[in-house]
Short mmCIF file of C-alpha atoms and ligand atoms in Angstrom, two decimals:
data_model
loop_
_atom_site.label_atom_id
_atom_site.label_comp_id
_atom_site.label_asym_id
_atom_site.label_seq_id
_atom_site.Cartn_x
_atom_site.Cartn_y
_atom_site.Cartn_z
CA MET H 1 27.51 13.29 -3.50
CA LYS H 2 24.70 10.90 -3.79
CA ARG H 3 21.18 12.06 -3.13
CA PHE H 4 20.79 9.84 0.04
CA GLU H 5 23.92 11.49 1.52
CA GLN H 6 22.54 14.97 0.86
CA TYR H 7 18.98 14.18 2.20
CA PRO H 8 19.39 11.23 4.75
CA ILE H 9 16.20 9.48 5.52
CA SER H 10 14.79 9.12 9.01
CA LEU H 11 11.90 6.87 9.69
CA THR H 12 9.66 5.91 12.65
CA ASN H 13 10.94 2.61 13.92
CA SER H 14 7.99 0.78 15.50
CA LEU H 15 10.45 -1.24 17.51
CA SER H 16 11.72 1.90 19.32
CA GLY H 17 8.64 4.01 18.68
CA LYS H 18 11.24 6.75 17.65
CA LYS H 19 12.24 8.42 14.55
CA GLU H 20 15.63 7.09 13.69
CA LEU H 21 18.25 7.89 11.05
CA PHE H 22 18.21 5.08 8.41
CA LYS H 23 21.60 3.31 8.15
CA PRO H 24 21.58 0.41 5.75
CA ILE H 25 23.44 -2.93 6.61
CA VAL H 26 25.26 -2.81 3.22
CA PRO H 27 26.01 0.65 2.11
CA GLU H 28 23.78 1.77 -0.77
CA TYR H 29 21.58 -1.27 -0.61
CA VAL H 30 18.15 -1.59 1.04
CA GLY H 31 16.45 -4.88 1.86
CA MET H 32 12.73 -4.53 2.51
CA TYR H 33 10.10 -7.21 3.23
CA VAL H 34 6.41 -6.48 3.32
CA CYS H 35 3.63 -8.88 4.25
CA GLY H 36 1.51 -9.38 1.13
CA PRO H 37 -2.07 -10.24 0.69
CA THR H 38 -3.80 -13.47 1.60
CA VAL H 39 -5.28 -14.30 -1.71
CA TYR H 40 -8.69 -15.65 -0.90
CA ASN H 41 -10.85 -12.77 -2.02
CA ASN H 42 -10.60 -9.37 -3.85
CA VAL H 43 -8.35 -6.84 -2.23
CA HIS H 44 -10.24 -3.86 -0.93
CA LEU H 45 -9.25 -0.18 -0.68
CA GLY H 46 -7.94 -0.63 2.84
CA ASN H 47 -5.39 -3.26 1.75
CA THR H 48 -4.45 -1.01 -1.13
CA ARG H 49 -3.54 1.75 1.32
CA THR H 50 -0.93 -0.48 3.01
CA PHE H 51 0.66 -1.50 -0.31
CA LEU H 52 0.65 2.15 -1.52
CA THR H 53 2.60 3.11 1.67
CA PHE H 54 5.37 0.62 0.87
CA ASP H 55 5.29 1.57 -2.84
CA ILE H 56 6.25 5.05 -1.77
CA VAL H 57 8.92 3.86 0.59
CA SER H 58 10.59 1.71 -2.14
CA ARG H 59 10.07 4.36 -4.81
CA TYR H 60 11.79 7.04 -2.58
CA PHE H 61 14.74 4.82 -1.61
CA ARG H 62 15.39 4.13 -5.27
CA PHE H 63 14.93 7.74 -6.11
CA LEU H 64 17.61 8.71 -3.66
CA GLY H 65 20.03 6.25 -5.32
CA TYR H 66 19.80 3.15 -3.16
CA LYS H 67 19.54 -0.23 -4.77
CA VAL H 68 16.46 -1.81 -3.30
CA ARG H 69 15.52 -5.41 -3.08
CA TYR H 70 11.79 -5.37 -2.17
CA VAL H 71 10.25 -8.69 -1.27
CA ARG H 72 6.40 -8.86 -0.88
CA ASN H 73 4.90 -12.31 -0.41
CA ILE H 74 1.75 -13.87 -1.46
CA THR H 75 0.01 -15.85 1.41
CA ASP H 76 -1.64 -18.87 -0.20
CA VAL H 77 -1.68 -21.14 2.78
CA GLY H 78 -1.75 -21.17 6.61
CA HIS H 79 -3.73 -18.01 7.14
CA LEU H 80 -6.69 -19.26 9.17
CA VAL H 81 -10.15 -17.85 9.39
CA GLY H 82 -10.07 -15.58 12.55
CA ASP H 83 -6.32 -15.08 12.36
CA THR H 84 -5.72 -17.63 15.10
CA ASP H 85 -4.34 -21.16 15.30
CA GLU H 86 -7.78 -22.72 14.99
CA GLY H 87 -10.32 -22.85 12.22
CA GLU H 88 -10.28 -23.37 8.51
CA ASP H 89 -7.62 -22.12 6.14
CA LYS H 90 -8.97 -19.01 4.46
CA ILE H 91 -8.00 -20.30 0.96
CA ALA H 92 -9.32 -23.76 1.56
CA LYS H 93 -12.63 -22.39 2.84
CA LYS H 94 -13.12 -20.28 -0.35
CA ALA H 95 -12.13 -23.32 -2.42
CA ARG H 96 -14.73 -25.34 -0.68
CA LEU H 97 -17.52 -22.89 -0.99
CA GLU H 98 -16.81 -22.17 -4.64
CA GLN H 99 -15.95 -25.75 -5.49
CA LEU H 100 -12.53 -24.86 -6.80
CA GLU H 101 -9.07 -26.16 -6.32
CA PRO H 102 -7.30 -23.98 -3.68
CA MET H 103 -4.73 -23.05 -6.39
CA GLU H 104 -7.58 -21.87 -8.62
CA VAL H 105 -8.64 -19.53 -5.73
CA VAL H 106 -4.92 -18.45 -5.37
CA LYS H 107 -4.56 -17.78 -9.06
CA ARG H 108 -7.76 -15.75 -9.36
CA TYR H 109 -7.11 -13.53 -6.51
CA THR H 110 -3.41 -13.10 -7.10
CA GLU H 111 -4.46 -11.84 -10.51
CA ASP H 112 -7.02 -9.53 -9.11
CA PHE H 113 -4.37 -8.20 -6.65
CA HIS H 114 -1.96 -7.51 -9.46
CA ASN H 115 -4.58 -5.73 -11.49
CA VAL H 116 -5.47 -3.45 -8.66
CA MET H 117 -1.77 -2.77 -8.10
CA ARG H 118 -1.42 -1.72 -11.65
CA LEU H 119 -4.52 0.38 -11.52
CA PHE H 120 -3.15 2.54 -8.74
CA ASN H 121 0.31 2.66 -10.22
CA ILE H 122 1.74 0.55 -7.40
CA LEU H 123 4.97 -0.96 -8.70
CA PRO H 124 5.75 -4.63 -8.40
CA PRO H 125 8.19 -5.85 -5.76
CA SER H 126 11.65 -7.33 -6.80
CA ILE H 127 10.60 -10.74 -5.52
CA GLU H 128 7.05 -12.02 -4.91
CA PRO H 129 7.43 -15.38 -3.14
CA SER H 130 4.50 -17.51 -2.08
CA ALA H 131 4.11 -19.53 1.08
CA THR H 132 3.32 -22.85 -0.69
CA ALA H 133 6.54 -22.56 -2.63
CA HIS H 134 8.54 -22.60 0.58
CA ILE H 135 7.02 -25.52 2.45
CA ILE H 136 10.41 -27.36 2.75
CA GLU H 137 12.11 -24.29 4.24
CA GLN H 138 9.22 -23.89 6.71
CA ILE H 139 9.52 -27.53 7.81
CA GLU H 140 13.37 -27.04 8.16
CA ILE H 141 13.10 -24.02 10.45
CA THR H 142 10.45 -25.76 12.55
CA LYS H 143 12.81 -28.77 12.96
CA LYS H 144 15.61 -26.42 14.05
CA LEU H 145 13.36 -24.71 16.61
CA ILE H 146 12.47 -28.08 18.01
CA ASP H 147 16.15 -28.98 18.25
CA LEU H 148 16.89 -25.80 19.99
CA GLY H 149 14.16 -26.55 22.55
CA LEU H 150 12.08 -23.60 21.47
CA ALA H 151 9.25 -25.65 19.91
CA TYR H 152 7.47 -28.88 20.71
CA GLU H 153 5.39 -31.43 18.93
CA ALA H 154 1.94 -32.30 20.11
CA ASN H 155 -0.48 -34.57 18.29
CA GLY H 156 1.06 -34.00 14.85
CA SER H 157 1.27 -30.18 15.22
CA VAL H 158 4.23 -28.16 16.33
CA TYR H 159 4.04 -25.10 18.63
CA PHE H 160 6.48 -22.41 19.47
CA ASP H 161 7.24 -22.31 23.23
CA VAL H 162 6.75 -18.67 24.03
CA LYS H 163 7.59 -18.96 27.69
CA LYS H 164 10.81 -20.84 27.01
CA TYR H 165 11.88 -18.21 24.48
CA ASN H 166 11.02 -15.44 26.97
CA GLN H 167 13.51 -16.82 29.44
CA SER H 168 16.42 -15.50 27.31
CA HIS H 169 14.55 -13.02 24.95
CA HIS H 170 11.71 -10.58 25.14
CA TYR H 171 8.44 -11.71 23.62
CA GLY H 172 6.39 -8.43 23.26
CA ILE H 173 9.39 -6.44 22.24
CA LEU H 174 7.46 -4.92 19.18
CA SER H 175 3.92 -4.76 20.45
CA GLY H 176 4.67 -3.85 24.03
CA ARG H 177 2.36 -6.64 25.14
CA ASN H 178 2.94 -8.17 28.57
CA ILE H 179 3.51 -11.98 28.51
CA GLU H 180 1.87 -12.60 31.86
CA GLU H 181 -1.27 -10.77 30.77
CA LEU H 182 -1.26 -12.60 27.45
CA MET H 183 -0.93 -15.92 29.15
CA GLU H 184 -4.11 -15.12 31.14
CA SER H 185 -6.12 -13.66 28.35
CA GLY H 186 -5.41 -16.18 25.58
CA ARG H 187 -8.59 -17.79 24.14
CA ASP H 188 -9.65 -21.15 25.16
CA LEU H 189 -9.73 -23.12 22.03
CA ASP H 190 -9.53 -26.75 20.97
CA SER H 191 -5.82 -26.85 20.42
CA GLN H 192 -5.32 -25.58 23.98
CA ASP H 193 -5.12 -29.23 25.09
CA GLU H 194 -2.12 -29.51 22.78
CA LYS H 195 -0.42 -26.27 23.73
CA ARG H 196 1.60 -25.91 26.84
CA GLU H 197 0.43 -22.34 27.23
CA LYS H 198 -2.33 -20.45 25.61
CA ILE H 199 0.15 -17.90 24.27
CA ASP H 200 2.15 -20.57 22.23
CA PHE H 201 1.49 -20.42 18.55
CA ALA H 202 1.51 -22.97 15.71
CA LEU H 203 4.56 -23.43 13.44
CA TRP H 204 2.98 -26.51 11.95
CA LYS H 205 -0.55 -27.77 12.02
CA ARG H 206 -1.76 -31.43 11.65
CA ALA H 207 -4.19 -31.75 8.72
CA SER H 208 -7.46 -33.31 9.66
CA PRO H 209 -8.53 -35.96 6.96
CA GLU H 210 -10.84 -33.51 5.27
CA HIS H 211 -8.25 -30.77 4.98
CA ILE H 212 -7.36 -30.34 1.40
CA MET H 213 -4.14 -28.29 1.62
CA ARG H 214 -1.58 -30.72 3.10
CA TRP H 215 2.03 -31.67 2.80
CA PRO H 216 4.07 -34.55 4.36
CA SER H 217 6.32 -33.67 7.22
CA PRO H 218 8.20 -35.39 10.03
CA TRP H 219 5.09 -34.89 12.15
CA GLY H 220 2.75 -36.30 9.59
CA ASP H 221 0.55 -34.60 7.04
CA GLY H 222 -0.11 -30.93 7.70
CA PHE H 223 0.33 -27.39 6.70
CA PRO H 224 2.52 -24.50 8.03
CA GLY H 225 1.41 -21.84 10.56
CA TRP H 226 0.78 -18.40 9.26
CA HIS H 227 3.70 -16.54 10.87
CA ILE H 228 6.50 -18.95 9.85
CA GLU H 229 6.15 -18.25 6.09
CA CYS H 230 7.22 -14.67 6.45
CA THR H 231 10.29 -15.53 8.69
CA VAL H 232 11.35 -18.01 6.01
CA MET H 233 10.73 -15.93 2.99
CA SER H 234 12.21 -12.69 4.39
CA THR H 235 15.46 -14.31 5.65
CA LYS H 236 15.83 -16.40 2.55
CA TYR H 237 15.89 -13.52 0.16
CA LEU H 238 17.13 -10.75 2.49
CA GLY H 239 19.42 -12.43 4.98
CA GLU H 240 19.18 -13.39 8.67
CA THR H 241 19.22 -9.58 9.53
CA PHE H 242 17.76 -7.18 7.09
CA ASP H 243 16.96 -3.55 6.97
CA ILE H 244 13.24 -2.94 6.87
CA HIS H 245 10.06 -5.01 7.56
CA GLY H 246 6.74 -3.43 6.77
CA GLY H 247 3.05 -4.23 7.01
CA GLY H 248 -0.33 -2.88 8.25
CA MET H 249 -0.59 -1.86 11.85
CA ASP H 250 -2.99 -4.62 12.53
CA LEU H 251 -0.25 -7.15 11.87
CA LYS H 252 1.98 -5.90 14.63
CA PHE H 253 0.53 -8.47 17.03
CA PRO H 254 0.56 -11.37 16.91
CA HIS H 255 2.01 -11.76 13.40
CA HIS H 256 5.06 -9.62 13.54
CA GLU H 257 5.77 -10.40 17.20
CA CYS H 258 5.77 -14.03 16.39
CA GLU H 259 8.08 -13.45 13.38
CA ILE H 260 10.60 -11.77 15.55
CA ALA H 261 10.41 -14.57 18.13
CA GLN H 262 10.81 -17.39 15.49
CA ALA H 263 13.72 -15.72 13.65
CA THR H 264 15.54 -14.58 16.75
CA GLY H 265 15.13 -18.01 18.31
CA ALA H 266 16.27 -19.92 15.23
CA ASN H 267 19.16 -17.61 14.11
CA GLY H 268 20.15 -16.00 17.28
CA LYS H 269 20.04 -12.61 15.59
CA VAL H 270 17.83 -9.62 15.56
CA PRO H 271 16.03 -10.18 12.22
CA VAL H 272 14.97 -6.64 11.41
CA ASN H 273 16.65 -3.24 11.96
CA TYR H 274 13.56 -1.08 11.22
CA TRP H 275 9.87 -2.02 11.50
CA LEU H 276 7.53 0.21 9.63
CA HIS H 277 3.80 0.01 10.17
CA SER H 278 1.20 1.70 8.02
CA ASN H 279 -2.09 2.78 9.62
CA MET H 280 -5.64 1.78 8.72
CA LEU H 281 -8.04 3.15 6.16
CA THR H 282 -11.29 3.62 8.18
CA VAL H 283 -14.92 4.35 7.27
CA ASN H 284 -16.76 6.46 9.93
CA GLY H 285 -13.81 5.74 12.20
CA GLN H 286 -14.06 1.92 11.77
CA LYS H 287 -11.22 -0.11 10.19
CA MET H 288 -12.28 -0.90 6.59
CA SER H 289 -12.66 -4.67 6.47
CA LYS H 290 -14.43 -7.13 4.49
CA SER H 291 -16.00 -8.87 7.58
CA LEU H 292 -17.44 -5.54 8.87
CA GLY H 293 -19.16 -4.95 5.46
CA ASN H 294 -17.77 -1.51 5.11
CA SER H 295 -15.25 -2.30 2.44
CA PHE H 296 -15.43 -1.60 -1.25
CA LEU H 297 -13.48 -2.78 -4.10
CA PRO H 298 -11.40 -0.61 -6.36
CA ALA H 299 -13.77 -1.30 -9.28
CA GLU H 300 -16.73 -0.07 -7.17
CA LEU H 301 -14.70 2.97 -6.26
CA ILE H 302 -14.21 3.85 -9.86
CA THR H 303 -17.71 3.33 -11.06
CA GLY H 304 -19.29 4.66 -7.85
CA ASN H 305 -21.40 1.55 -7.75
CA HIS H 306 -21.60 1.08 -3.96
CA PRO H 307 -23.98 2.42 -1.24
CA LEU H 308 -21.12 4.24 0.48
CA LEU H 309 -20.16 6.12 -2.70
CA GLU H 310 -21.97 9.16 -4.06
CA LYS H 311 -20.06 8.90 -7.36
CA GLY H 312 -17.02 7.28 -8.90
CA TYR H 313 -13.45 8.42 -8.24
CA SER H 314 -10.43 7.79 -10.44
CA PRO H 315 -7.44 5.70 -9.25
CA MET H 316 -5.14 8.84 -9.33
CA THR H 317 -7.65 10.93 -7.25
CA THR H 318 -7.69 8.02 -4.77
CA ARG H 319 -3.99 7.69 -4.74
CA PHE H 320 -3.64 11.45 -4.11
CA PHE H 321 -6.36 11.27 -1.42
CA MET H 322 -4.31 8.67 0.45
CA LEU H 323 -1.00 10.44 0.12
CA GLN H 324 -2.52 13.62 1.60
CA SER H 325 -2.21 11.98 5.01
CA HIS H 326 0.91 10.55 6.73
CA TYR H 327 1.13 6.81 6.67
CA SER H 328 1.26 6.53 10.38
CA SER H 329 -2.09 8.22 10.79
CA THR H 330 -5.47 6.61 10.30
CA LEU H 331 -7.21 7.86 7.25
CA ASP H 332 -11.01 8.20 7.19
CA PHE H 333 -12.75 7.67 3.95
CA SER H 334 -15.50 10.10 3.01
CA ASN H 335 -17.11 11.36 -0.14
CA GLU H 336 -16.43 14.90 0.79
CA ALA H 337 -12.73 14.25 1.18
CA LEU H 338 -12.65 12.30 -2.19
CA GLN H 339 -14.38 15.13 -3.95
CA ALA H 340 -11.94 17.72 -2.51
CA SER H 341 -9.10 15.49 -3.61
CA GLU H 342 -10.53 15.29 -7.04
CA LYS H 343 -10.38 19.10 -7.41
CA ALA H 344 -7.11 19.52 -5.75
CA TYR H 345 -5.47 16.78 -7.81
CA ARG H 346 -6.64 18.30 -10.97
CA ARG H 347 -4.64 21.37 -10.12
CA LEU H 348 -1.49 19.36 -9.58
CA SER H 349 -2.02 17.29 -12.69
CA THR H 350 -2.67 20.25 -14.86
CA ALA H 351 0.51 21.90 -13.62
CA LEU H 352 2.40 18.67 -14.45
CA ASN H 353 1.12 18.96 -18.05
CA THR H 354 1.95 22.63 -18.21
CA VAL H 355 5.41 22.39 -16.68
CA LYS H 356 6.47 19.82 -19.44
CA SER H 357 5.95 22.47 -22.03
CA LEU H 358 7.59 25.34 -20.27
CA SER H 359 11.07 26.40 -21.46
CA HIS H 360 13.66 28.74 -20.18
CA THR H 361 14.33 32.23 -21.49
CA PRO H 362 17.83 33.68 -20.86
CA GLY H 363 18.00 36.75 -18.75
CA ASN H 364 19.36 38.09 -15.46
CA ALA H 365 18.51 35.86 -12.56
CA ASN H 366 16.58 37.48 -9.72
CA GLU H 367 18.24 36.45 -6.44
CA ALA H 368 15.25 36.51 -4.08
CA PHE H 369 13.13 34.57 -6.48
CA SER H 370 15.92 32.08 -7.10
CA LYS H 371 16.30 31.50 -3.33
CA GLU H 372 12.59 30.90 -3.10
CA ILE H 373 12.63 28.35 -5.97
CA GLN H 374 15.67 26.56 -4.52
CA ALA H 375 13.99 26.30 -1.17
CA LEU H 376 10.90 24.67 -2.69
CA ILE H 377 13.16 22.13 -4.47
CA ASP H 378 14.97 21.36 -1.17
CA ASP H 379 11.67 21.00 0.73
CA CYS H 380 10.51 18.25 -1.58
CA TYR H 381 13.48 16.08 -0.54
CA LYS H 382 13.47 17.28 3.09
CA ASN H 383 9.83 16.35 3.54
CA MET H 384 10.12 12.92 1.97
CA SER H 385 13.36 12.21 3.80
CA ASP H 386 11.47 13.10 7.02
CA ASP H 387 9.67 9.73 7.50
CA PHE H 388 8.23 9.80 3.97
CA ASN H 389 5.94 12.79 4.67
CA THR H 390 3.89 12.72 1.50
CA ALA H 391 1.38 15.19 3.03
CA LYS H 392 3.95 17.91 3.39
CA THR H 393 5.60 17.03 0.04
CA LEU H 394 2.26 17.59 -1.61
CA ALA H 395 1.92 20.97 0.08
CA VAL H 396 5.28 21.95 -1.49
CA LEU H 397 4.14 20.64 -4.84
CA PHE H 398 1.00 22.81 -4.61
CA GLU H 399 3.33 25.87 -4.01
CA MET H 400 5.37 24.88 -7.02
CA SER H 401 2.25 24.44 -9.11
CA SER H 402 1.37 28.10 -8.38
CA ARG H 403 4.76 29.14 -9.66
CA ILE H 404 4.21 27.01 -12.85
CA ASN H 405 0.84 28.70 -13.33
CA ASP H 406 2.52 32.08 -12.84
CA PHE H 407 5.17 31.19 -15.56
CA LYS H 408 2.36 30.16 -17.95
CA ALA H 409 0.30 33.23 -17.37
CA GLY H 410 3.41 35.51 -17.60
CA ASN H 411 3.16 36.65 -13.97
CA LYS H 412 6.64 35.34 -13.43
CA LYS H 413 9.41 35.08 -15.99
CA THR H 414 11.56 31.93 -16.33
CA SER H 415 14.40 34.47 -17.08
CA ASP H 416 14.39 35.31 -13.42
CA LEU H 417 16.03 32.01 -12.79
CA SER H 418 19.32 30.62 -14.19
CA ALA H 419 18.90 28.05 -16.84
CA GLU H 420 20.24 25.48 -14.47
CA LEU H 421 17.87 26.36 -11.63
CA PHE H 422 14.88 26.36 -13.98
CA ALA H 423 15.76 22.89 -15.19
CA SER H 424 16.07 21.69 -11.62
CA PHE H 425 12.77 23.18 -10.73
CA LYS H 426 11.11 21.58 -13.68
CA SER H 427 12.65 18.19 -13.24
CA THR H 428 12.00 18.20 -9.51
CA TYR H 429 8.33 18.81 -9.94
CA ILE H 430 8.03 16.15 -12.65
CA ALA H 431 10.10 13.58 -10.65
CA PHE H 432 8.42 13.99 -7.37
CA MET H 433 5.01 13.80 -9.00
CA GLU H 434 5.66 10.87 -11.22
CA GLU H 435 8.65 8.83 -9.87
CA VAL H 436 8.38 9.43 -6.15
CA LEU H 437 4.60 9.80 -5.56
CA GLY H 438 3.58 7.80 -8.61
CA LEU H 439 0.98 10.30 -9.63
CA GLN H 440 0.27 10.10 -13.29
CA GLU H 441 -0.85 13.00 -15.49
CA GLU H 442 -4.47 11.83 -15.53
CA THR H 443 -6.32 14.92 -16.39
CA ALA H 444 -4.70 15.46 -19.75
CA GLN H 445 -5.40 11.94 -21.03
CA SER H 446 -8.71 11.26 -19.45
CA ASN H 447 -9.89 14.81 -20.04
CA ASN H 448 -9.22 14.38 -23.65
CA ALA H 449 -11.18 11.09 -23.76
CA LEU H 450 -13.96 12.61 -21.61
CA ASP H 451 -14.10 15.71 -23.91
CA GLY H 452 -14.42 13.49 -26.93
CA ALA H 453 -17.16 11.43 -25.35
CA ILE H 454 -19.20 14.36 -24.27
CA LYS H 455 -18.89 15.97 -27.70
CA VAL H 456 -20.27 12.76 -29.23
CA LEU H 457 -23.30 13.06 -26.87
CA ILE H 458 -23.64 16.70 -27.62
CA ASP H 459 -23.95 15.98 -31.30
CA LEU H 460 -26.34 13.20 -30.58
CA ARG H 461 -28.52 15.67 -28.60
CA LYS H 462 -28.46 18.25 -31.39
CA LYS H 463 -29.56 15.61 -33.88
CA ALA H 464 -32.29 14.53 -31.39
CA ARG H 465 -33.49 18.13 -31.24
CA THR H 466 -33.42 18.61 -34.98
CA ASP H 467 -35.46 15.40 -35.24
CA ARG H 468 -37.88 16.86 -32.54
CA ASN H 469 -37.04 13.90 -30.37
CA TYR H 470 -37.20 16.00 -27.21
CA ALA H 471 -37.47 12.92 -24.96
CA LEU H 472 -34.07 11.73 -26.05
CA SER H 473 -32.54 15.18 -26.03
CA ASP H 474 -33.79 15.77 -22.40
CA LYS H 475 -32.54 12.29 -21.33
CA ILE H 476 -29.08 13.02 -22.67
CA ARG H 477 -29.06 16.35 -20.72
CA ASP H 478 -30.42 14.68 -17.49
CA ASP H 479 -28.26 11.65 -17.57
CA LEU H 480 -25.20 13.75 -18.06
CA LYS H 481 -26.23 16.03 -15.27
CA ALA H 482 -26.64 12.99 -12.98
CA VAL H 483 -22.95 12.23 -13.48
CA GLY H 484 -21.84 15.78 -12.82
CA ILE H 485 -21.68 17.12 -16.36
CA GLN H 486 -23.79 20.21 -17.08
CA LEU H 487 -24.64 21.03 -20.72
CA LYS H 488 -24.99 24.70 -21.51
CA ASP H 489 -26.71 26.26 -24.45
CA GLY H 490 -24.65 28.99 -25.91
CA LYS H 491 -25.90 32.27 -27.64
CA GLU H 492 -25.03 31.12 -31.04
CA GLY H 493 -26.87 27.85 -30.69
CA GLU H 494 -23.62 26.03 -29.88
CA MET H 495 -23.55 23.74 -26.82
CA THR H 496 -20.84 23.63 -24.17
CA TYR H 497 -20.37 21.76 -20.93
CA GLU H 498 -19.13 22.30 -17.36
CA LEU H 499 -18.00 19.72 -14.81
CA ASP H 500 -19.66 20.06 -11.44
P1 AMP B 1 -4.62 -9.48 4.39
O1 AMP B 1 -4.89 -9.89 2.98
O2 AMP B 1 -5.89 -9.63 5.24
O3 AMP B 1 -3.52 -10.35 5.03
O4 AMP B 1 -4.18 -8.02 4.42
C1 AMP B 1 -3.26 -7.45 3.58
C2 AMP B 1 -2.64 -6.16 4.10
O5 AMP B 1 -3.72 -5.20 4.17
C3 AMP B 1 -2.19 -6.31 5.57
O6 AMP B 1 -0.82 -5.68 5.54
C4 AMP B 1 -3.15 -5.60 6.32
O7 AMP B 1 -2.49 -4.93 7.51
C5 AMP B 1 -3.70 -4.58 5.38
N1 AMP B 1 -4.99 -4.01 5.68
C6 AMP B 1 -6.07 -4.70 6.01
N2 AMP B 1 -7.16 -3.82 6.19
C7 AMP B 1 -6.67 -2.58 6.07
C8 AMP B 1 -7.17 -1.24 6.21
N3 AMP B 1 -8.52 -1.05 6.54
N4 AMP B 1 -6.37 -0.26 5.98
C9 AMP B 1 -5.10 -0.41 5.75
N5 AMP B 1 -4.56 -1.63 5.62
C10 AMP B 1 -5.31 -2.72 5.79
ZN1 ZN B 2 3.84 -11.65 7.10
#
């Protein structure tokens, strides 16, 4: 029996608003598309939360035995400042401000994005297509939508005719927005003259003479709209109907609503069976966002070099912090929460290190204890299969880490379990920590490095004292204290330290 048969996954489908049992289109295969970053600046911690959510989703599907094709795109054209149909392209604007080629901007920030993903142990997708590499396909589908009467050309741009689409389909199916209200409330912008209705959205935009990112098309030189790239890249690599589409909650409308309309209109099929939306990382209740000035970069998080940060936090502490809440809830950043996570994560990570060195001693298994251990193992799977509940899974791992400490301290005997059950306990803990949640054993390695570094400073301080250089010796003590390391003078003249 495959793991996914034993522990079937249910997930909250944003399309129905309900938790549904996952059934793949092709047995044993999962196709998932996630909207990737717009590579015009450094990714911040909020973006990272969304990509972490889908890292967990793809990891867990794989862990249960599915073959996963995970497509996450790079948006390198078409995403306009303000997320509307008007204004400058985000990439082109950055290129203008920094006097770079747009593709230099794309390269720089794609690389930054990849580095950040690696830092947080977020695995790469199976395919990472970019919008500029799929211009032909975007023109093709735009032509098709015009032929079907669902799009129209105006002044070198092409717009999707939402009202026409809504005659036979439901625009608003995902976001629950009401089309009449939307038609009233749409913003009055320049292209309003070109659009039949305010609610219509661009599939192709005419490039003004100064616009640097441009391609020839049947409608003249231009560039694709933001939404069409995802429709093209998802269906190209996953088929006209695929299993899962993910992204941040803020993309539900208009981006994902438009994707559904374009794909349904062009292919006559429901494009996605399950929509998953990850909630926002907030700061004091406000969405973390570059434009609000409340975002910080992963590098700032690690060094603590930011007004919002009291100190630096490691990537694994941060990963753990994020996994402690369910992806569908907002998560508020605070120094207190991060500091609590640091301590808590150390416990899990130490147990991970310990469990690897535990071995089984033969004996007579204790039935009650065996049942307890088996239940903990099952709970790891059950919680993850229940809409990827990382928070509850971590609670079980804490429970397991207490047992691990009991084994180590001799309060419990491994001989109380059969060899098979002990092996399963051990491998489950390791697998859920490392493979499923992607939490690396950080304490062991970094503690060793930290320990080594502090010892070097302690020796330096000793020498300063011997040299009667008390200014230096006090400075070492005070500087270490400022970063949470307390030096202690021992009775025998030796020096130790404690972490705050
Ligand atoms: P962008 O590069 O702006 O297209 O955003 C990349 C991804 O990050 C999208 O899926 C957004 O939904 C997501 N995102 C942006 N801000 C936040 C935030 N504060 N918390 C979580 N996800 C976010
Ligand atoms: Zn997208």
